[in-house]
Coordinates of C-alpha atoms in Angstrom, one line a residue:
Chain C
X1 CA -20.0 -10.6 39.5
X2 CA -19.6 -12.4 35.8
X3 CA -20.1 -10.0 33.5
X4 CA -23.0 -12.4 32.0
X5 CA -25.4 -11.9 35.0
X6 CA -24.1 -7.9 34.6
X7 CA -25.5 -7.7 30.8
X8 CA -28.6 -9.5 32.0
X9 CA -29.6 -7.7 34.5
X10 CA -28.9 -4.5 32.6
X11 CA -31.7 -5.4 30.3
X12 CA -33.9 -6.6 32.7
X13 CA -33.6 -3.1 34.1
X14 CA -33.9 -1.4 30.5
X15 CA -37.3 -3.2 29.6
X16 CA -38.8 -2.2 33.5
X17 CA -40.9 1.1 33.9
X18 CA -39.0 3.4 36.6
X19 CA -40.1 2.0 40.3
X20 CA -40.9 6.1 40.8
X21 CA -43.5 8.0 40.2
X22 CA -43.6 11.7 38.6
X23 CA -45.2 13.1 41.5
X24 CA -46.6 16.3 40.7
X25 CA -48.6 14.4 37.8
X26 CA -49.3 11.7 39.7
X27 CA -50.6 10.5 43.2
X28 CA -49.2 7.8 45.5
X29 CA -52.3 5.7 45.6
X30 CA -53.4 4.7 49.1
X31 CA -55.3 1.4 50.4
X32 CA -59.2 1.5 51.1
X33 CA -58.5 1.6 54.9
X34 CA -55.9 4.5 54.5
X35 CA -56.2 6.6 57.5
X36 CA -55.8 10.1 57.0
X37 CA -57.3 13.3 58.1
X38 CA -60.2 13.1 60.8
X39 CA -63.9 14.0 59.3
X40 CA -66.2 14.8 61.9
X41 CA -69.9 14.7 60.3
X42 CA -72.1 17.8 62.0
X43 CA -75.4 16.5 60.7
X44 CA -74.6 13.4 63.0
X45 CA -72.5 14.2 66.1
X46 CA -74.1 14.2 69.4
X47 CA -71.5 15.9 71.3
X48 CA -71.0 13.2 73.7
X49 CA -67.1 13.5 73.8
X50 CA -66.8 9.6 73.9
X51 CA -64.2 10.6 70.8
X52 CA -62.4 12.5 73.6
X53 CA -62.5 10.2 76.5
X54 CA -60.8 7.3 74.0
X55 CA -57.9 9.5 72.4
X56 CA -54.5 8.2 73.0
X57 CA -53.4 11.4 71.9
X58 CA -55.5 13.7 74.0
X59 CA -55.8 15.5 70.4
X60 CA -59.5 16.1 70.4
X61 CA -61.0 18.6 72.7
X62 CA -64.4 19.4 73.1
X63 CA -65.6 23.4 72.6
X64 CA -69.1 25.0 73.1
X65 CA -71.1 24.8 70.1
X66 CA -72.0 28.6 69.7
X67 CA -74.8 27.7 67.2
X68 CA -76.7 24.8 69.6
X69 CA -77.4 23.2 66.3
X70 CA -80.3 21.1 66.7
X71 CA -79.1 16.8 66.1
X72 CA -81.2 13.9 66.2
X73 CA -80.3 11.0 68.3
X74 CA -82.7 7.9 68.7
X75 CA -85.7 9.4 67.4
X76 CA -85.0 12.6 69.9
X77 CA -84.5 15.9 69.1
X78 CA -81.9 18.2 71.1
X79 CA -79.2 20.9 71.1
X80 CA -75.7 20.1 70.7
X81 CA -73.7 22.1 73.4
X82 CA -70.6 20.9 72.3
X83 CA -68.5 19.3 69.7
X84 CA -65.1 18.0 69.1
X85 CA -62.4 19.7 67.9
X86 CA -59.0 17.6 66.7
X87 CA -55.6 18.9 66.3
X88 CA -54.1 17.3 63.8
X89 CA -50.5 17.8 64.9
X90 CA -51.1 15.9 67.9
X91 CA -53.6 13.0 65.8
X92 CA -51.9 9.8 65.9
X93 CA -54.8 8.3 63.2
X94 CA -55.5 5.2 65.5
X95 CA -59.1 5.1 64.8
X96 CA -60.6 4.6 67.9
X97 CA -62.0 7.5 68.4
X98 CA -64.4 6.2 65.0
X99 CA -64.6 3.2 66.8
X100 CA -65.7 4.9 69.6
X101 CA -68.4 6.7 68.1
X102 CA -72.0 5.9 68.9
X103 CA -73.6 7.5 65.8
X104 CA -71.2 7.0 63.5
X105 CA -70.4 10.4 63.0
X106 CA -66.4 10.1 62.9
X107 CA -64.2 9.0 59.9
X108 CA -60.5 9.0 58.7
X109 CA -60.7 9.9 55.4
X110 CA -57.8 9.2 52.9
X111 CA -56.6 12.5 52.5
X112 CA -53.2 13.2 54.0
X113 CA -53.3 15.4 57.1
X114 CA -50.8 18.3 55.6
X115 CA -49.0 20.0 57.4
X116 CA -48.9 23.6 59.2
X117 CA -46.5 26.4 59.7
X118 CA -48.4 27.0 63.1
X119 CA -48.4 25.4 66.1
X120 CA -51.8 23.8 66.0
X121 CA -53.7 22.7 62.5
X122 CA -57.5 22.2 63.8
X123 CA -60.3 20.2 62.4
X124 CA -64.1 20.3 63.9
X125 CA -67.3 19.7 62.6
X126 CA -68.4 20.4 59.1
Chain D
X1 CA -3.2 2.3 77.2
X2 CA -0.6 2.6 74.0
X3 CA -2.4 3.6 70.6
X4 CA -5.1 6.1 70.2
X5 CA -9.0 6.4 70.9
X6 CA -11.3 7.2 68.1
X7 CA -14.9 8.6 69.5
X8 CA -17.7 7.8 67.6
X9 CA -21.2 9.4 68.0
X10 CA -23.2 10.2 70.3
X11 CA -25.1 13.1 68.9
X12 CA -27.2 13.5 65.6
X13 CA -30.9 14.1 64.7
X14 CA -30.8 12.3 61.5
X15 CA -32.0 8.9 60.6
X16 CA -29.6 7.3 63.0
X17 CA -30.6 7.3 66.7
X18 CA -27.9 8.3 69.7
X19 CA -25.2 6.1 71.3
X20 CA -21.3 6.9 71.9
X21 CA -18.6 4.8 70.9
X22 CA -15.0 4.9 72.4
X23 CA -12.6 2.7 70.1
X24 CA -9.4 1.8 71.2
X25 CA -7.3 1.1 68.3
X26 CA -3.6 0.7 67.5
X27 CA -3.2 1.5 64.1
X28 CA -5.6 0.0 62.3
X29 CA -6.4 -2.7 64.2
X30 CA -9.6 -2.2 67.1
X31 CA -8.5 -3.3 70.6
X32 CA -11.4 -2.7 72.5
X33 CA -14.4 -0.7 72.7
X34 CA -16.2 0.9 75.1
X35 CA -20.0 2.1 74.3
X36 CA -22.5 4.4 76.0
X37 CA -26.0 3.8 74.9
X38 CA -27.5 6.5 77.7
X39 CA -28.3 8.8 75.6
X40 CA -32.0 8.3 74.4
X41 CA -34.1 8.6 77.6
X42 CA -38.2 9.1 76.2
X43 CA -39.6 8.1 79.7
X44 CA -42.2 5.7 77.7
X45 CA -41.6 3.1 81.3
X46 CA -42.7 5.7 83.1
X47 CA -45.5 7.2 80.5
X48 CA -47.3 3.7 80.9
X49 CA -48.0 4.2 84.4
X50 CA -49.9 7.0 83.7
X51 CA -52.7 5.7 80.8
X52 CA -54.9 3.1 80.7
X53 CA -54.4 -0.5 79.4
X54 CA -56.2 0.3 75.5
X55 CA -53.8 4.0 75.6
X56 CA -50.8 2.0 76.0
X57 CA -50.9 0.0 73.3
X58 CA -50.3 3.1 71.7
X59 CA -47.8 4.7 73.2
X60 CA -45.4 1.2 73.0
X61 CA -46.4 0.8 69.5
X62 CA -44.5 4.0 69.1
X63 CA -41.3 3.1 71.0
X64 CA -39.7 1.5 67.4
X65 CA -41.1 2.9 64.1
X66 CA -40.0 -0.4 62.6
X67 CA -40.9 -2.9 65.1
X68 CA -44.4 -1.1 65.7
X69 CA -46.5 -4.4 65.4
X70 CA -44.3 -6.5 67.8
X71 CA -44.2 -4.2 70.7
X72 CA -48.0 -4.1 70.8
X73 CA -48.7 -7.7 70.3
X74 CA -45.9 -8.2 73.1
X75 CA -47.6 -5.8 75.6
X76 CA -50.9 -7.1 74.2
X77 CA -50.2 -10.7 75.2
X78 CA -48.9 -9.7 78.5
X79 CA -52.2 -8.2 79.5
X80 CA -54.3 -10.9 78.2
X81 CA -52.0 -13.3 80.5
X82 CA -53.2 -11.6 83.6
X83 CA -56.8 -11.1 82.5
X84 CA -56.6 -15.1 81.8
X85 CA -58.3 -15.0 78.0
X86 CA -58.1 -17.2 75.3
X87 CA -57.4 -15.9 72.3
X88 CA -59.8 -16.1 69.0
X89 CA -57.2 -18.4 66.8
X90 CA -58.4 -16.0 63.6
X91 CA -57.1 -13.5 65.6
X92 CA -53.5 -15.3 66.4
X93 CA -53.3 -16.0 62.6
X94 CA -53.8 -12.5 61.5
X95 CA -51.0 -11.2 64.7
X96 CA -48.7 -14.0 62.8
X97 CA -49.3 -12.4 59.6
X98 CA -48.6 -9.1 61.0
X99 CA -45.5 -9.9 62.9
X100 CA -43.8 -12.0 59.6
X101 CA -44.5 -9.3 57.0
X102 CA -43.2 -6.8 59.4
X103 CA -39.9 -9.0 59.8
X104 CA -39.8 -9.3 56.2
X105 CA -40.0 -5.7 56.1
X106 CA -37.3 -5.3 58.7
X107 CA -34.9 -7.6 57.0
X108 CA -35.3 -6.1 53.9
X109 CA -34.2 -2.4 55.4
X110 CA -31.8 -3.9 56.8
X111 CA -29.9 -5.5 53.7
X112 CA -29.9 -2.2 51.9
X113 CA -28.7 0.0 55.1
X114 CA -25.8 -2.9 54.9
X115 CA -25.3 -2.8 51.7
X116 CA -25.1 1.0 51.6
X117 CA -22.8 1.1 54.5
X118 CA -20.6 -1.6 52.3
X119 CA -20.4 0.7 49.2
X120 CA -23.1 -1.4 47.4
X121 CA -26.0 1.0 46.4
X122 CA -27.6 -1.3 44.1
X123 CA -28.6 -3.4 46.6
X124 CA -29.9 -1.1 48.7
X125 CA -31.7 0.3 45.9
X126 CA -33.3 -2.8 45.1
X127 CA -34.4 -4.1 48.7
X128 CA -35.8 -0.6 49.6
X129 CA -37.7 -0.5 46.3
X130 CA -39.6 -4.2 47.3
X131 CA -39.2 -2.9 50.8
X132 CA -42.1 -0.7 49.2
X133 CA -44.1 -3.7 48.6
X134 CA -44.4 -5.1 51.8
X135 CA -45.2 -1.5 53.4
X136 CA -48.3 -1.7 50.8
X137 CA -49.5 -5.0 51.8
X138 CA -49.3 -3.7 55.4
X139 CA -51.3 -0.5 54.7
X140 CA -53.7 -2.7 52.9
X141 CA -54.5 -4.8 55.6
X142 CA -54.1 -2.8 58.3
X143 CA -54.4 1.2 56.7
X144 CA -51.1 2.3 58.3
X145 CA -47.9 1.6 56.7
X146 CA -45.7 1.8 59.4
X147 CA -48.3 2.1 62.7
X148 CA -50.5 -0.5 62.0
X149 CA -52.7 0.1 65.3
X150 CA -54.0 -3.7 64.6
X151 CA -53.9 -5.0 68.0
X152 CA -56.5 -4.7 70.6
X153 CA -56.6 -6.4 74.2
X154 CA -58.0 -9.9 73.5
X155 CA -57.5 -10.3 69.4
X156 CA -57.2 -8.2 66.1
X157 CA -59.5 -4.6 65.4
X158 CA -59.4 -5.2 61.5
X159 CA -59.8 -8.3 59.2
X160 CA -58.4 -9.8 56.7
X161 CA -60.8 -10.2 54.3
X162 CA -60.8 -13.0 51.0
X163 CA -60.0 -9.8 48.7
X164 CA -57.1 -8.9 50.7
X165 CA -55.8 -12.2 51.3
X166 CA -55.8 -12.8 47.5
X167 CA -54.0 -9.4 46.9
X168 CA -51.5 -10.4 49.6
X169 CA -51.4 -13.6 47.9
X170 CA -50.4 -12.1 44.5
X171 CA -47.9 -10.1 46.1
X172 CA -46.0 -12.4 47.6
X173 CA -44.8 -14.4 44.4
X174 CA -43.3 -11.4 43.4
X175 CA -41.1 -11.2 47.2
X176 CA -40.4 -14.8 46.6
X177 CA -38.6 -14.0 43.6
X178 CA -36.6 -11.4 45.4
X179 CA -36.3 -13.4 48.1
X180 CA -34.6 -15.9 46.1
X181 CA -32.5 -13.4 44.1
X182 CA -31.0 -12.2 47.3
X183 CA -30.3 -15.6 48.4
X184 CA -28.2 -16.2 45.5
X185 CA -26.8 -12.5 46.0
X186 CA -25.4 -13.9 49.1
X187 CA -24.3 -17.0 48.2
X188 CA -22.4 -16.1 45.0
X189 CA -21.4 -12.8 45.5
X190 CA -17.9 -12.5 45.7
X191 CA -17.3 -9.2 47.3
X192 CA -19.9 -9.5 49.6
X193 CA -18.4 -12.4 50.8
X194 CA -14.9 -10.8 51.2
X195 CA -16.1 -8.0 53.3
X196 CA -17.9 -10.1 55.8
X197 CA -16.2 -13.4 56.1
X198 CA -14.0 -13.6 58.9
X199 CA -15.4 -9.8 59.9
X200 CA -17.1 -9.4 63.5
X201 CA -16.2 -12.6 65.1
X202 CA -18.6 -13.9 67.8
X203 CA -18.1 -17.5 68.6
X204 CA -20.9 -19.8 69.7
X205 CA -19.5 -19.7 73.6
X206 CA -19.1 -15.8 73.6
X207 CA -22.7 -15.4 72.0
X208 CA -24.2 -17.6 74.8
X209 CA -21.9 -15.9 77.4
X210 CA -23.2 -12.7 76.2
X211 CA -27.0 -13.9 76.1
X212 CA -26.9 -12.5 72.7
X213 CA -30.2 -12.8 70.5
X214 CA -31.9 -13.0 67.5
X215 CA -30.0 -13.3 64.1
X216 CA -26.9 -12.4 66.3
X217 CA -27.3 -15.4 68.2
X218 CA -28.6 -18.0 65.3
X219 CA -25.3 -16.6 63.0
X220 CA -23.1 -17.8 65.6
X221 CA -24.9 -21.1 65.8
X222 CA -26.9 -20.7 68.7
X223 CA -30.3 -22.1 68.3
X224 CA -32.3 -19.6 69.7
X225 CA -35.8 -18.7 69.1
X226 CA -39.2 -17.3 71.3
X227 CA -41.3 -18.8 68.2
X228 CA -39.8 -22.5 68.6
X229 CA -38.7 -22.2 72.2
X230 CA -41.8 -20.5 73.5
X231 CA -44.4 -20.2 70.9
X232 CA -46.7 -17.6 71.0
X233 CA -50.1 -16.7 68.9
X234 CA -50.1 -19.2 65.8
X235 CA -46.3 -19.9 66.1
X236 CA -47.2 -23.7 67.3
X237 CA -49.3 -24.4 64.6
X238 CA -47.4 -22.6 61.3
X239 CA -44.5 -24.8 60.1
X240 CA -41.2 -23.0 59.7
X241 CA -37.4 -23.9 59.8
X242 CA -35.0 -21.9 62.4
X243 CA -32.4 -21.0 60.4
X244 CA -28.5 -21.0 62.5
X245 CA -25.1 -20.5 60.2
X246 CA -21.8 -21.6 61.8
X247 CA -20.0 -19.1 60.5
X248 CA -20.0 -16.7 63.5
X249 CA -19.0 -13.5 61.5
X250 CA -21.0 -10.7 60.0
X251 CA -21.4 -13.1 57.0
X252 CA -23.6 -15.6 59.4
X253 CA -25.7 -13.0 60.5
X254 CA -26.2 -11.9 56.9
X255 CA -27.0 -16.0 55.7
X256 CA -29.9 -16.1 58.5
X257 CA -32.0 -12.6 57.9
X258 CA -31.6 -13.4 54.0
X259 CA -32.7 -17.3 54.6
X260 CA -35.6 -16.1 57.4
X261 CA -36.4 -13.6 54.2
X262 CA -37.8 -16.8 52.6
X263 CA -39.0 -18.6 55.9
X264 CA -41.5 -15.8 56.7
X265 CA -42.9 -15.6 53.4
X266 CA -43.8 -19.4 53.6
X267 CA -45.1 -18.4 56.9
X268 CA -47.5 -15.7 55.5
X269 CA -48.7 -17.7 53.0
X270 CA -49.7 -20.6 55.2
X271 CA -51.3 -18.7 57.2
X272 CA -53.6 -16.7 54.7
X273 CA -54.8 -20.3 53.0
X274 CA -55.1 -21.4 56.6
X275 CA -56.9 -18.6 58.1
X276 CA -59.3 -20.3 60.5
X277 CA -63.2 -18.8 60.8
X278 CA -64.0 -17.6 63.5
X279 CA -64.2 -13.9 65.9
X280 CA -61.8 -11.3 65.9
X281 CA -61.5 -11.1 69.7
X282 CA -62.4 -12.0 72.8
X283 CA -64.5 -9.5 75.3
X284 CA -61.9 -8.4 78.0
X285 CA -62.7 -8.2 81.5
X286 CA -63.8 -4.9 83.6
X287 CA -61.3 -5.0 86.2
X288 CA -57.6 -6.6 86.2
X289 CA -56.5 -8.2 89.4
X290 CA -52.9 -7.1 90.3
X291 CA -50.0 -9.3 88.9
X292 CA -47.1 -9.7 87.5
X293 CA -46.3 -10.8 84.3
X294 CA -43.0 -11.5 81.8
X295 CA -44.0 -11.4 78.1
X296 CA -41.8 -12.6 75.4
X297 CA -41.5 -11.9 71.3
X298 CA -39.3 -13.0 69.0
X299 CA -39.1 -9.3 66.9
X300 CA -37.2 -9.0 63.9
X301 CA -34.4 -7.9 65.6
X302 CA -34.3 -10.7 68.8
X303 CA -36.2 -11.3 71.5
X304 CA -38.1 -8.9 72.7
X305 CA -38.8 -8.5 76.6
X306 CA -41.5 -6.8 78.7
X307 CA -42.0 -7.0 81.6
X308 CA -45.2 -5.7 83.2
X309 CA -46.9 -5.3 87.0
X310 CA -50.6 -4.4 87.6
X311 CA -52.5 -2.8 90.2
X312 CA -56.0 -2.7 91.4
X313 CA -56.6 -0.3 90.1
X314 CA -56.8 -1.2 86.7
X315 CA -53.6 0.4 86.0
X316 CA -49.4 -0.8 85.3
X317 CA -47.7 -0.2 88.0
X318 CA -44.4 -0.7 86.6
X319 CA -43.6 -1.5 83.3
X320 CA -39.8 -2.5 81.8
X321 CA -39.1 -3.1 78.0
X322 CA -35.9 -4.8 77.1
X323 CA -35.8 -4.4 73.0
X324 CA -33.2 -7.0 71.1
X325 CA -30.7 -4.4 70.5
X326 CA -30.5 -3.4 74.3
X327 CA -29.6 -7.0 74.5
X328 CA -26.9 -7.4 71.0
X329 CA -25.0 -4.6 72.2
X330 CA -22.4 -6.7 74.1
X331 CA -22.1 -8.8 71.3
X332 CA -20.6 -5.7 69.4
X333 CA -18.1 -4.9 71.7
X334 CA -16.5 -8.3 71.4
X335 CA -16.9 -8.5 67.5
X336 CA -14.6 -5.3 67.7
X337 CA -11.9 -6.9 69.2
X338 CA -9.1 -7.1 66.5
X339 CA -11.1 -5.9 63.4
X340 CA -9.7 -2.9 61.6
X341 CA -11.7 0.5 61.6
X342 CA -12.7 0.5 58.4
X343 CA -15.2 -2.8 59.5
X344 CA -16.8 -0.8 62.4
X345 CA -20.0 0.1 60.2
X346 CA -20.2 -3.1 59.2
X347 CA -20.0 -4.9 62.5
X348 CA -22.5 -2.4 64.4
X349 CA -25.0 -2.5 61.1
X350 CA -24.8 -6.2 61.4
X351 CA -26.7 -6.1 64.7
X352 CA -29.4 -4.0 62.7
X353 CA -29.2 -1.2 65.9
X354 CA -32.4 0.4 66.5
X355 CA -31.6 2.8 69.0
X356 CA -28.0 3.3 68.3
X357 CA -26.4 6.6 66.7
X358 CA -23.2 7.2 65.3
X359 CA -22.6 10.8 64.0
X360 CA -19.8 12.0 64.3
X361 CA -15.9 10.5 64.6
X362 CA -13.2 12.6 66.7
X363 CA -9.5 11.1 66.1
X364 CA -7.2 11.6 68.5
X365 CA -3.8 10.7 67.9
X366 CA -1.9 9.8 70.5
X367 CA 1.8 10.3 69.3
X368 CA 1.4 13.8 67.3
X369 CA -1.4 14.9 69.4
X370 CA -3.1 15.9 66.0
X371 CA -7.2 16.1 66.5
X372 CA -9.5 15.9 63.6
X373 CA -13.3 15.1 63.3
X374 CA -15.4 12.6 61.3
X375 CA -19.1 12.5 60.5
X376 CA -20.5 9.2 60.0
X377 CA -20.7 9.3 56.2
X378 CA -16.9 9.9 55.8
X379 CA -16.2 6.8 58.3
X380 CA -18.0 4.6 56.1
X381 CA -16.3 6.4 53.1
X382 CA -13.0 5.6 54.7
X383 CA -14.3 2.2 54.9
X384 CA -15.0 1.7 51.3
X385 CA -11.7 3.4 49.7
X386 CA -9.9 1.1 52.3
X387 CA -11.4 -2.3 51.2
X388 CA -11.0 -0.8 47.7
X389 CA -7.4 -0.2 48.2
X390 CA -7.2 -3.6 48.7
X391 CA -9.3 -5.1 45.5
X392 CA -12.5 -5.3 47.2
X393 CA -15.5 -3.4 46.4
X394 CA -18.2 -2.0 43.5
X395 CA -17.0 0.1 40.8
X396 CA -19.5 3.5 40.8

């Protein structure tokens, strides 16, 4: 390479802010339709397990809901007997379980999933 | 045979995937090669048969991290074959726009793994840094950088709005001027073009003879394309050039992924300011009928094959999935044949292997029976220091 496009790029390079970013200080910023870590809303969920049926992942399983927390669901009143529970090791974030959804109740938020020293990391309602 | 054997690979869990390479050499120079590429068995073939047609397109959009977008639109369009639907066009623009950043991507990786396996670190510095770029414009349209989980049977699941497209927009005059950069990287760089003229020689004959594809087949002149020869989605509608190079060496497959660099962003931009109106898919069918069906995509790498059998019962029977390097493979073992060692990483990176591996090198000297192993890094060490023994190569 001729030593003029060296210099030139050399300065180019000088006068550019690093393409890094001091991570500890600052956060990697994600896009609006990030998906990250499942939210399941417990004012909301039905307990259908349509969530389940559509995972690609088989990461969400449905347990008995010990309190039979009382939900609304077109203008009905009832008691949840289950609800879903995701393991987020096995999540692949697809979304279609939030797709799925018939009340809305699922979301990926745009935090990032972490990680676990065990086996399974799970996330239920809230 | 006279000479020695030099066995590179199979096994390492690092970056690069499995396959075994026996090398025949005398000397320096490469005689022949044998390769084994058995060694990465996932039972996804088999997997399919098992989940439903909407699961699938998950599981094959894992089979390459870096083709994730093309195996699904490939299975994707197979399926809506046999179910018989026509496809929302805002939906084929949006799979086009998909398909060319993630080739954009691809080539990109691709230039800097080269350019790092040539002793060139700037450059693969720089292309992963605007690599970076595209990956962004990816998760912004479709929330996952590298599983995009943006097809669905009969269109798109997400759009692209008018903000997006003008961020995308933006973006892309910044990849032009890269794009262009590297171009002229190519063209005038001088010790690029000494290690790979003349290296990896695959003449136009051998190249149809070995039904090789992709960049493999255009840099040896052979005019072969699934978006010209069979176009798919928005392919008939977009205008682009198929770029082929004469030059049959590792320097022709180089001129084409840099030139298709360019192509694909003119591609992406047409296709946001043409964005027709319109749905995002079509409603798909309850039941399949059982068939048979060959799908075809032109990935980043080649063409990409599936082929894919239904049941009544609304489930694949058998599925097969020929991916372009699967396909290159025998392309390498004939650009092998009287190159010196220290071009082997250059010839198999030139394929841009996606399911290859090379980990580990085991000399065996045939005359002083003298046995030694080498890891991957210190083959393309030995590769550097022995082009730079010869005045060729970057100063660190």
């Amino acid at each position: 390479m001729a030593l003029g496009v060296i210099v030139k790029e050399l300065f180019e390079s000088l006068a550019k802010k690093p393409a890094t970013i001091k991570y500890p200080f600052e956060k990697v910023p994600v896009a609006e339709r990030f998906r990250g870590r499942i939210h399941f809303d417990s004012k909301k969920c039905i307990g259908c397990s349509k969530c389940s049926i559509v995972c690609p992942a088989k990461a969400i399983e449905m347990v008995p809901d010990e309190k039979h927390t009382e939900v609304d669901f077109a203008g009905r009143k009832m008691a949840r007997q289950r609800i879903p529970r995701c393991d987020l090791l096995v999540c692949i974030r697809c979304e279609l379980c939030a797709e799925a959804c018939p009340t809305k109740a699922i979301e990926l938020t745009n935090k990032f999933s972490g990680c676990s020293g065990k086996r399974e990391m799970f996330v239920t309602v809230e | 045979m006279h000479g020695s054997e030099l066995i590179v690979g199979p096994q390492h869990p690092a970056l690069k995937e499995p396959a075994s390479f026996r090398v025949h050499v005398d000397g320096e120079k490469i005689l022949s090669l044998d390769l084994d590429i058995s060694y990465n068995h996932r039972g996804i073939e088999k997997g399919m048969e098992q989940r439903t047609f909407e699961k699938n397109i998950y599981l094959v959009e894992r089979i390459c991290g870096i083709c994730s977008h093309s195996h699904t639109t490939n299975f994707c369009k197979g399926i809506e074959e046999i179910m018989n639907l026509t496809i929302p066009r805002r939906a084929q623009y949006i799979r086009v726009i998909m398909a060319e950043l993630e080739r954009i991507h691809s080539h990109l990786l691709w230039l800097g793994v080269e350019g790092h396996g040539m002793g060139f670190d700037t450059l693969f510095m720089y292309t992963w840094r605007d690599r970076e770029t595209v990956l962004d414009l990816m998760e912004t349209i479709s929330g996952g950088r590298i599983s995009h989980a943006m097809n669905r049977l009969g269109g798109v699941r997400r759009d692209v709005d008018d903000a997006t497209a003008k961020k995308v927009l933006q973006e892309l005059k910044f990849l032009e001027g890269r794009a262009d950069y590297y171009i002229n990287l190519v063209k005038t760089e001088k010790t690029l073009a000494k290690r790979m003229k003349g290296v990896g020689i695959l003449s136009k004959k051998m190249a149809l003879e070995l039904a090789a594809v992709g960049p493999t087949a255009r840099g040896s002149g052979v005019k072969r394309d699934i978006r010209k020869d069979d176009p798919y989605a928005a392919y008939g509608e977009i205008p682009f050039k198929m770029i082929t190079s004469d030059s049959c060496d590792v320097y022709g497959r180089n001129y084409v992924r840099v030139y298709e660099l360019k192509e694909s962003l003119d591609m992406v931009r047409y296709a946001l300011e043409n964005l027709p109106k319109g749905d995002l898919y079509a409603p798909i069918p309850d039941t399949v009928k059982a068939a048979e069906v060959v799908s075809r995509y032109e990935a980043p790498r080649g063409e990409l094959f599936y082929y894919i059998r239904t049941n009544a019962n609304n489930m694949i029977e058998r599925a097969h999935v020929r991916t372009p390097t699967f396909a290159n493979w025998l392309s390498v073992v004939e650009a092998m044949k009287g190159m010196h060692i220290a071009d082997i990483p250059i010839i198999i990176a030139a394929i841009d292997p996606c399911m290859s591996c090379t980990s580990r090198t085991t000399i065996v000297d045939a005359n002083d029976r003298k046995l030694g192993a080498l890891s991957w890094e210190e083959l393309e060490a030995y590769s550097i220091k022995w082009y730079k023994g010869r005045g060729i190569g970057w100063e660190k």
